[in-house]
Coordinates of C-alpha atoms and ligand atoms in Angstrom, one line a residue:
M1 CA -8.8 17.0 40.6
I2 CA -6.4 19.5 42.4
V3 CA -7.3 23.0 43.0
V4 CA -4.2 25.2 43.4
M5 CA -5.1 28.6 44.8
R6 CA -3.2 31.9 44.6
P7 CA -0.6 32.6 47.1
T8 CA -2.7 35.8 47.8
A9 CA -6.0 33.9 48.2
T10 CA -7.8 34.8 51.3
R11 CA -9.2 32.4 53.8
E12 CA -12.8 33.3 52.5
E13 CA -11.9 32.4 49.0
V14 CA -10.3 29.0 50.1
D15 CA -13.8 28.4 51.9
E16 CA -15.8 29.5 48.9
V17 CA -14.0 27.1 46.8
R18 CA -14.6 24.3 49.6
R19 CA -18.2 25.1 49.8
S20 CA -18.6 24.8 46.1
V21 CA -17.2 21.5 45.9
E22 CA -19.3 20.2 48.8
E23 CA -22.2 21.8 47.2
H24 CA -22.0 19.8 44.2
G25 CA -21.7 16.5 46.5
L26 CA -18.1 16.1 46.0
E27 CA -15.3 16.0 49.1
A28 CA -12.7 18.5 49.6
F29 CA -9.4 17.9 51.1
L30 CA -7.2 21.0 52.3
S31 CA -3.6 21.1 52.3
V32 CA -2.5 24.4 53.7
G33 CA 1.1 25.2 52.7
D34 CA 3.4 27.9 53.8
E35 CA 2.9 29.6 50.2
R36 CA -0.5 28.4 49.1
T37 CA -3.3 26.1 49.6
V38 CA -4.2 23.3 47.6
I39 CA -7.5 21.7 47.5
G40 CA -8.0 17.8 46.4
V41 CA -11.2 17.2 44.9
V42 CA -12.7 13.5 45.0
G43 CA -15.9 12.6 43.2
D44 CA -17.5 13.2 39.7
V45 CA -15.4 16.6 39.0
D46 CA -17.3 16.9 35.7
R47 CA -19.9 18.4 37.4
L48 CA -17.5 21.1 38.6
T49 CA -17.5 23.4 35.4
N50 CA -17.0 26.9 37.0
I51 CA -14.5 26.4 39.6
G52 CA -11.6 27.9 37.8
T53 CA -13.4 31.2 37.9
L54 CA -13.7 31.4 41.5
P55 CA -11.9 34.2 43.2
G56 CA -8.4 33.0 44.5
V57 CA -8.0 30.0 42.2
D58 CA -4.9 30.0 40.2
Q59 CA -5.0 26.5 38.6
V60 CA -7.3 23.6 38.3
I61 CA -5.5 20.4 37.2
R62 CA -7.4 17.2 36.2
V63 CA -6.0 13.9 37.5
S64 CA -8.2 11.4 36.2
S65 CA -9.0 11.2 32.4
P66 CA -12.1 12.7 31.1
Y67 CA -12.4 10.1 28.6
K68 CA -13.3 7.0 30.4
L69 CA -13.8 4.6 27.9
A70 CA -10.9 5.6 25.7
S71 CA -8.6 5.8 28.4
I72 CA -6.1 2.9 29.3
H73 CA -6.6 1.5 32.9
E74 CA -3.4 -0.5 33.1
P75 CA 0.0 0.5 31.5
G76 CA 0.2 -1.3 28.1
E77 CA -3.5 -2.0 27.7
R78 CA -4.5 -2.5 23.8
T79 CA -7.6 -3.4 22.0
Q80 CA -7.9 -5.0 18.7
V81 CA -10.4 -3.9 16.0
R82 CA -11.5 -6.8 13.6
I83 CA -12.3 -5.6 10.0
G84 CA -13.5 -8.9 8.3
Q85 CA -10.3 -11.1 8.5
V86 CA -8.1 -8.2 9.2
E87 CA -7.0 -7.6 12.9
I88 CA -5.6 -4.2 14.0
G89 CA -4.0 -3.0 17.2
L90 CA -2.7 -5.1 20.2
G91 CA 0.7 -5.3 18.6
Q92 CA -0.7 -7.3 15.2
E93 CA 1.3 -6.9 12.2
L94 CA 1.0 -3.2 10.6
V95 CA -2.0 -3.2 8.5
I96 CA -1.7 -1.3 5.3
M97 CA -4.9 0.6 3.9
A98 CA -4.3 2.0 0.4
G99 CA -6.2 3.4 -2.6
P100 CA -7.2 6.7 -4.4
C101 CA -8.1 9.6 -2.4
A102 CA -11.6 9.6 -4.5
V103 CA -13.1 7.0 -6.5
E104 CA -13.2 8.5 -9.9
S105 CA -14.3 5.7 -12.4
R106 CA -14.6 1.9 -12.3
E107 CA -11.4 1.5 -14.2
Q108 CA -9.3 3.8 -11.9
L109 CA -10.8 1.9 -8.8
M110 CA -10.1 -1.5 -10.1
D111 CA -6.7 -0.8 -11.5
T112 CA -5.7 0.5 -8.0
A113 CA -7.4 -2.3 -6.0
R114 CA -5.8 -4.9 -7.8
C115 CA -2.3 -2.9 -7.4
V116 CA -2.7 -2.4 -3.7
R117 CA -3.7 -5.9 -3.1
R118 CA -0.9 -7.6 -5.2
E119 CA 1.6 -5.2 -3.2
G120 CA 0.2 -6.4 0.3
A121 CA -2.5 -3.7 1.4
R122 CA -5.0 -5.5 3.4
I123 CA -7.7 -2.8 3.3
L124 CA -8.9 -0.6 0.2
R125 CA -9.7 3.0 0.8
G126 CA -11.7 5.1 -1.7
G127 CA -13.7 8.4 -1.3
A128 CA -17.2 8.5 -2.5
F129 CA -18.0 11.7 -0.7
K130 CA -15.2 14.3 -0.5
P131 CA -15.2 17.3 2.0
R132 CA -13.4 19.7 -0.1
T133 CA -12.2 23.2 1.2
S134 CA -13.6 24.9 -2.1
P135 CA -17.2 24.2 -3.1
Y136 CA -15.9 24.3 -6.8
S137 CA -13.5 21.2 -6.1
F138 CA -14.6 17.8 -7.2
Q139 CA -17.0 16.6 -4.5
G140 CA -16.8 12.8 -5.1
M141 CA -19.0 10.4 -7.2
G142 CA -21.5 10.0 -4.4
P143 CA -23.4 6.8 -4.2
P144 CA -22.1 5.4 -7.5
A145 CA -18.6 5.4 -6.0
L146 CA -20.1 3.0 -3.2
T147 CA -21.4 0.7 -5.6
L148 CA -17.9 0.5 -7.4
L149 CA -16.5 0.0 -3.9
A150 CA -18.6 -3.1 -3.2
E151 CA -17.7 -4.3 -6.6
A152 CA -13.8 -3.7 -5.9
R153 CA -14.3 -5.7 -2.5
Q154 CA -16.2 -8.6 -4.5
E155 CA -13.2 -8.9 -6.7
T156 CA -10.2 -8.5 -4.5
G157 CA -11.6 -9.7 -1.0
L158 CA -10.3 -6.4 0.3
P159 CA -12.5 -4.7 3.0
I160 CA -13.5 -1.1 2.4
I161 CA -12.9 2.1 4.2
S162 CA -14.7 5.4 2.8
E163 CA -15.6 8.4 4.6
V164 CA -19.0 9.2 5.6
V165 CA -19.9 12.9 6.0
D166 CA -23.5 12.9 6.9
P167 CA -25.5 10.9 9.4
A168 CA -28.1 10.5 6.7
D169 CA -25.8 8.2 4.8
I170 CA -24.9 5.8 7.4
E171 CA -27.6 3.3 6.2
V172 CA -26.4 3.3 2.5
F173 CA -22.7 3.0 3.6
D174 CA -23.6 0.2 5.9
A175 CA -24.6 -2.1 3.0
H176 CA -21.3 -1.0 1.0
V177 CA -18.3 -0.1 3.5
D178 CA -16.5 -2.1 6.1
V179 CA -15.1 0.9 7.9
F180 CA -16.5 4.4 8.4
Q181 CA -14.2 7.0 8.0
V182 CA -14.9 10.2 9.9
G183 CA -12.6 12.8 8.2
A184 CA -10.4 15.7 9.9
R185 CA -13.0 18.2 9.2
N186 CA -15.8 16.3 11.1
M187 CA -13.8 15.2 14.1
Q188 CA -16.0 17.5 16.2
N189 CA -19.2 16.7 14.3
F190 CA -20.9 15.2 17.2
A191 CA -24.2 14.3 15.4
L192 CA -21.9 12.3 13.0
L193 CA -20.1 10.8 16.2
R194 CA -23.0 9.6 17.7
A195 CA -24.5 8.2 14.6
V196 CA -21.5 6.2 13.7
G197 CA -21.4 5.2 17.4
Q198 CA -24.8 3.7 17.0
S199 CA -23.5 1.3 14.3
R200 CA -20.9 -1.7 15.2
R201 CA -19.0 -0.8 12.2
P202 CA -15.3 -0.1 12.9
V203 CA -14.8 3.4 12.7
L204 CA -11.4 5.4 11.8
L205 CA -11.5 8.7 13.4
K206 CA -9.0 11.3 11.8
R207 CA -7.4 13.9 14.1
G208 CA -9.1 17.4 13.5
L209 CA -6.8 19.9 11.7
S210 CA -6.3 21.8 15.0
S211 CA -7.3 19.5 17.5
T212 CA -5.2 18.5 20.8
I213 CA -5.0 14.9 21.7
D214 CA -7.3 15.4 24.5
E215 CA -9.9 16.7 22.3
W216 CA -9.4 14.1 19.8
L217 CA -9.7 11.3 22.6
L218 CA -13.0 13.1 23.8
A219 CA -14.2 12.9 20.0
A220 CA -13.5 8.9 20.2
E221 CA -15.2 8.9 23.5
Y222 CA -18.6 10.1 21.7
I223 CA -18.4 7.0 19.4
L224 CA -17.5 4.7 22.3
A225 CA -20.2 6.1 24.7
A226 CA -22.8 5.6 22.0
G227 CA -22.0 2.0 22.2
N228 CA -19.5 1.4 19.3
P229 CA -16.3 -0.2 20.8
N230 CA -14.5 -0.4 17.4
V231 CA -12.9 2.8 17.0
I232 CA -9.4 3.3 15.4
L233 CA -7.5 6.8 15.5
C234 CA -5.8 8.3 12.7
E235 CA -3.0 10.8 12.8
R236 CA -3.1 12.8 9.5
G237 CA -1.2 15.9 10.4
I238 CA -2.1 19.1 11.9
R239 CA -2.0 22.9 11.1
T240 CA 1.0 24.6 12.1
F241 CA 3.0 27.9 10.9
E242 CA 5.2 25.3 8.7
T243 CA 4.5 25.6 4.8
A244 CA 6.8 23.3 3.5
T245 CA 4.3 20.6 4.1
R246 CA 0.5 20.6 3.8
N247 CA 0.1 19.7 7.2
T248 CA 2.7 18.7 10.0
L249 CA 2.7 15.0 10.8
D250 CA 2.7 14.9 14.5
L251 CA 4.2 11.5 14.9
S252 CA 4.8 12.1 18.5
A253 CA 0.9 11.6 18.9
V254 CA 1.4 7.8 18.5
P255 CA 3.7 7.2 21.7
V256 CA 1.6 9.9 23.4
L257 CA -1.6 8.0 22.6
R258 CA -0.1 4.8 23.9
G259 CA 0.2 6.1 27.1
R260 CA -3.4 7.4 27.3
T261 CA -5.6 5.2 25.3
H262 CA -5.8 1.2 24.1
L263 CA -7.4 2.3 21.0
P264 CA -5.4 1.2 17.7
V265 CA -3.6 4.4 16.0
V266 CA -3.0 4.6 12.3
V267 CA -0.9 6.9 10.6
D268 CA -2.0 9.1 7.3
P269 CA 1.4 10.3 5.8
S270 CA -0.4 11.3 2.6
H271 CA -2.5 14.2 4.3
G272 CA 0.1 14.3 6.6
T273 CA 2.7 15.8 4.2
G274 CA 1.0 16.6 0.9
H275 CA 3.9 15.6 -1.0
R276 CA 4.6 12.2 -2.8
S277 CA 8.2 12.4 -2.0
L278 CA 7.6 12.6 1.6
V279 CA 5.0 9.9 2.0
G280 CA 7.5 6.9 1.8
P281 CA 9.8 8.3 4.6
M282 CA 6.8 9.2 6.7
A283 CA 5.3 6.1 6.3
L284 CA 8.6 4.1 7.4
A285 CA 8.6 6.8 10.5
G286 CA 5.0 6.0 11.3
A287 CA 6.0 2.4 11.3
A288 CA 9.0 2.7 13.2
V289 CA 7.1 4.8 16.1
G290 CA 4.5 2.1 16.5
A291 CA 1.5 2.6 14.7
D292 CA -0.6 -0.3 13.9
G293 CA -1.7 0.8 10.4
L294 CA -0.9 3.4 7.7
L295 CA -3.5 5.1 5.4
I296 CA -1.8 5.6 1.9
E297 CA -3.2 7.3 -1.1
V298 CA -2.5 5.4 -4.5
H299 CA -3.6 6.5 -8.0
P300 CA -3.0 5.2 -11.4
D301 CA -2.0 8.6 -12.8
P302 CA -1.4 11.0 -9.8
P303 CA -0.8 14.2 -12.0
N304 CA -4.2 13.8 -13.4
A305 CA -6.1 12.9 -10.2
R306 CA -9.4 14.6 -9.5
S307 CA -8.3 15.2 -5.7
D308 CA -5.0 14.9 -3.8
G309 CA -2.9 14.1 -7.0
D310 CA 0.4 15.6 -5.4
Q311 CA 0.5 13.3 -2.5
S312 CA -0.7 10.3 -4.3
L313 CA 1.6 7.5 -5.1
D314 CA 1.9 6.0 -8.3
F315 CA 1.7 2.0 -8.4
E316 CA 5.5 1.9 -8.8
E317 CA 6.0 4.0 -5.8
F318 CA 3.8 2.3 -3.6
G319 CA 5.1 -1.2 -4.8
A320 CA 8.5 0.2 -3.5
L321 CA 7.3 1.4 -0.3
M322 CA 5.7 -2.0 0.4
D323 CA 8.8 -3.7 -0.5
E324 CA 10.8 -1.5 1.9
L325 CA 8.2 -2.1 4.7
R326 CA 8.6 -6.0 4.2
R327 CA 12.4 -5.5 4.1
L328 CA 12.2 -3.9 7.6
Q329 CA 9.8 -6.6 8.7
F330 CA 7.0 -4.3 9.4
V331 CA 4.7 -6.0 6.9
R332 CA 4.9 -9.8 6.1
A333 CA 4.7 -11.6 2.9
P334 CA 1.3 -13.1 2.3
T335 CA 2.7 -16.5 2.4
E336 CA 4.0 -15.7 5.9
R337 CA 0.2 -15.2 6.9
A338 CA -0.9 -18.6 5.6
P339 CA -2.6 -21.0 8.1
L340 CA -0.3 -24.0 9.2
E341 CA -2.5 -26.5 7.0
E342 CA -1.1 -24.8 3.7
H343 CA 2.4 -25.7 4.8
K344 CA 1.7 -29.5 4.9
E345 CA 1.2 -29.4 1.0
N346 CA 4.3 -27.7 0.3
A347 CA 6.5 -31.0 0.8
G348 CA 10.2 -30.8 -0.1
G349 CA 10.6 -26.9 0.6
I350 CA 11.4 -24.6 3.1
E351 CA 7.7 -24.5 4.1
E352 CA 8.0 -28.1 4.9
L353 CA 11.0 -27.9 7.1
R354 CA 9.3 -25.0 8.9
Y355 CA 6.2 -26.8 9.6
K356 CA 8.4 -29.7 11.2
I357 CA 10.1 -27.1 13.1
D358 CA 6.6 -25.7 14.5
E359 CA 5.7 -29.3 15.1
M360 CA 8.6 -29.8 17.1
D361 CA 8.4 -26.6 19.0
A362 CA 4.9 -27.7 20.0
R363 CA 6.1 -31.4 21.3
L364 CA 9.2 -29.4 23.0
A365 CA 6.5 -27.1 24.9
E366 CA 4.6 -30.2 26.1
L367 CA 7.8 -32.1 27.3
I368 CA 8.9 -29.0 29.0
Q369 CA 5.8 -28.7 30.7
Q370 CA 5.6 -32.3 31.7
R371 CA 9.2 -31.7 33.0
A372 CA 8.1 -29.1 35.1
A373 CA 5.1 -31.1 36.3
L374 CA 7.5 -33.8 37.8
A375 CA 9.7 -31.3 39.4
L376 CA 6.6 -29.8 40.9
D377 CA 5.7 -33.3 42.4
V378 CA 9.2 -33.4 43.9
Q379 CA 8.7 -30.2 45.8
R380 CA 5.3 -31.4 47.0
R381 CA 6.7 -34.4 48.6
R382 CA 9.3 -32.1 50.6
D383 CA 9.2 -29.9 53.4
P384 CA 8.2 -26.3 51.7
H385 CA 11.0 -24.7 53.7
V386 CA 13.6 -27.0 51.7
H387 CA 14.3 -26.5 48.0
G388 CA 12.8 -29.1 45.9
H389 CA 15.7 -29.2 43.3
D390 CA 18.9 -31.1 43.5
V391 CA 21.8 -28.8 42.7
R392 CA 24.1 -31.7 42.3
R393 CA 21.9 -33.4 39.5
E394 CA 21.5 -30.0 37.8
R395 CA 25.1 -29.2 37.6
A396 CA 26.1 -32.8 36.2
L397 CA 23.1 -31.9 33.7
L398 CA 24.8 -28.8 32.6
E399 CA 28.0 -30.2 32.4
R400 CA 26.7 -33.2 30.2
A401 CA 25.5 -30.2 27.8
A402 CA 28.5 -28.4 28.1
T403 CA 30.8 -31.5 26.9
G404 CA 28.5 -33.8 25.0
A405 CA 27.1 -31.6 22.3
T406 CA 26.6 -33.6 19.2
G407 CA 24.4 -31.3 16.9
P408 CA 24.8 -27.9 15.5
M409 CA 24.5 -26.1 18.7
T410 CA 27.8 -25.5 20.5
P411 CA 28.2 -26.6 24.1
V412 CA 27.4 -23.0 25.2
E413 CA 24.3 -22.7 23.2
L414 CA 22.9 -26.1 24.6
T415 CA 23.9 -25.2 28.1
M416 CA 21.9 -21.6 27.7
V417 CA 18.9 -24.0 26.9
F418 CA 19.2 -26.2 30.0
D419 CA 19.9 -23.3 32.2
A420 CA 16.5 -21.7 31.1
V421 CA 14.7 -24.9 31.6
L422 CA 16.2 -25.3 35.1
R423 CA 15.2 -21.8 35.8
A424 CA 11.8 -22.0 34.8
S425 CA 11.3 -25.4 36.7
R426 CA 12.9 -24.0 39.8
S427 CA 10.4 -20.8 39.6
V428 CA 7.6 -23.3 39.4
Q429 CA 8.8 -25.1 42.7
R430 CA 9.4 -21.8 44.4
R431 CA 5.8 -20.5 43.8
H432 CA 4.5 -23.9 45.1
A433 CA 6.8 -23.7 48.3
Q434 CA 5.9 -20.2 49.0
A435 CA 2.2 -20.6 48.8
E436 CA 2.6 -23.6 51.2
V437 CA 4.7 -21.9 53.8
A438 CA 2.0 -18.7 53.6
G439 CA -1.0 -21.2 54.0
G440 CA 0.6 -23.1 56.7
D441 CA 1.4 -19.7 58.7
T442 CA -2.2 -18.7 58.4
A443 CA -3.1 -22.0 59.6
T444 CA -0.8 -21.5 62.7
G445 CA -1.9 -18.2 63.1
N446 CA 1.6 -16.9 62.7
D447 CA 2.1 -13.4 61.5
R448 CA 5.1 -12.9 59.5
Ligands
LIG1 C1 -9.2 11.7 3.0 O1 -8.7 10.7 3.7 O2 -9.3 11.4 1.7 C2 -9.3 12.9 3.8 C3 -10.1 14.0 3.1 O3 -8.6 13.1 4.7 P1 -8.7 14.1 6.1 O4 -10.0 14.1 6.8 O5 -7.5 13.7 6.9 O6 -8.6 15.5 5.2
LIG2 MN1 -7.2 12.9 0.2

């Protein structure tokens, strides 16, 4: 933490800050500039709750992250959350979670579940308890909806996500639901956060209507600190002065979160926009900006939906969006996800050829490793101060590639391949030689 003093701060005020830091068992490092004094604080800064109110203090800047478990420790760190067979995060394929805002009847849920499964969704959403702004609006079917959701999971094989609003419901949810959704209105319901944190079920934590990213991450920290590592964040729009959309979908939150947390991030373009016509474009934008998943409301008859009909896609609209996500390669066709073994049975077709290519790639990888092992042996037998490779033979190899190409590859393409193989082999040799030289130096006491 850095405490920046005002230019007018007196010596006594600076001393008072230092005393306060030290009284809390932390260390203070003073840097006295021409204009102001800056105090670096090292230790558990969470103990210093009132430092900003001391006389003469201008600004208190936190350097380390207050969310220890949610934050990244090295650039690019990502975690993966597993929901049954579905993996989300860590650069895996975009996961589509889709279904009605609220479960209304068996027929409505089953029809929607079949549709979203056919179109390529991997998780079925459906609200059983709806936290509505008005007490007179449809509040959800309650427990019977959970039974229907379990039935839909049974039939379609899709894991279920549903919002839990009360810690007392967690037990019954546990039996019917695969992912607990904590809604925007409950993002800072700390009793609920602690309660879902005591489970091991994945939790999808929506961003509060007017919460900053840091507040959201601190809410995630409650769940992590309670022992549940399976947290997924969901950007669902925030409240701004704009009225053309229901909320303002803050897509910049996705790359901002990437720089702060390892947790997977999902975008909800349905609540984020509030209008059916905006859901598709913002879903694509969410995918483009690097979301790990999308949460989308789908209804068989949106105009007659009991909640959020304006923002729900009908089956055709959802199908068109999924086609577009596939066309842009954010989502793969189910066949592309099939395990290798299935390919063997598909004799004669493209899959058969692809299977052969996969096998050949595996053999090539092995051969290239064997080649590198031989190159390493050559280096081992030489003086580490001398290059292990033979430039003359390398050149000859590249020349042969450049003149004698007999397959569909052009000489240039074949040369590119051998060039890459040679570079990698040389790098293996160099690493070994450097280690030898360093080891030798240590043995002889040289200090270079
Ligand atoms: C929902 O997903 O149905 C929902 C109520 O969302 P939010 O909490 O984002 O308003
Ligand atoms: Mn909704």
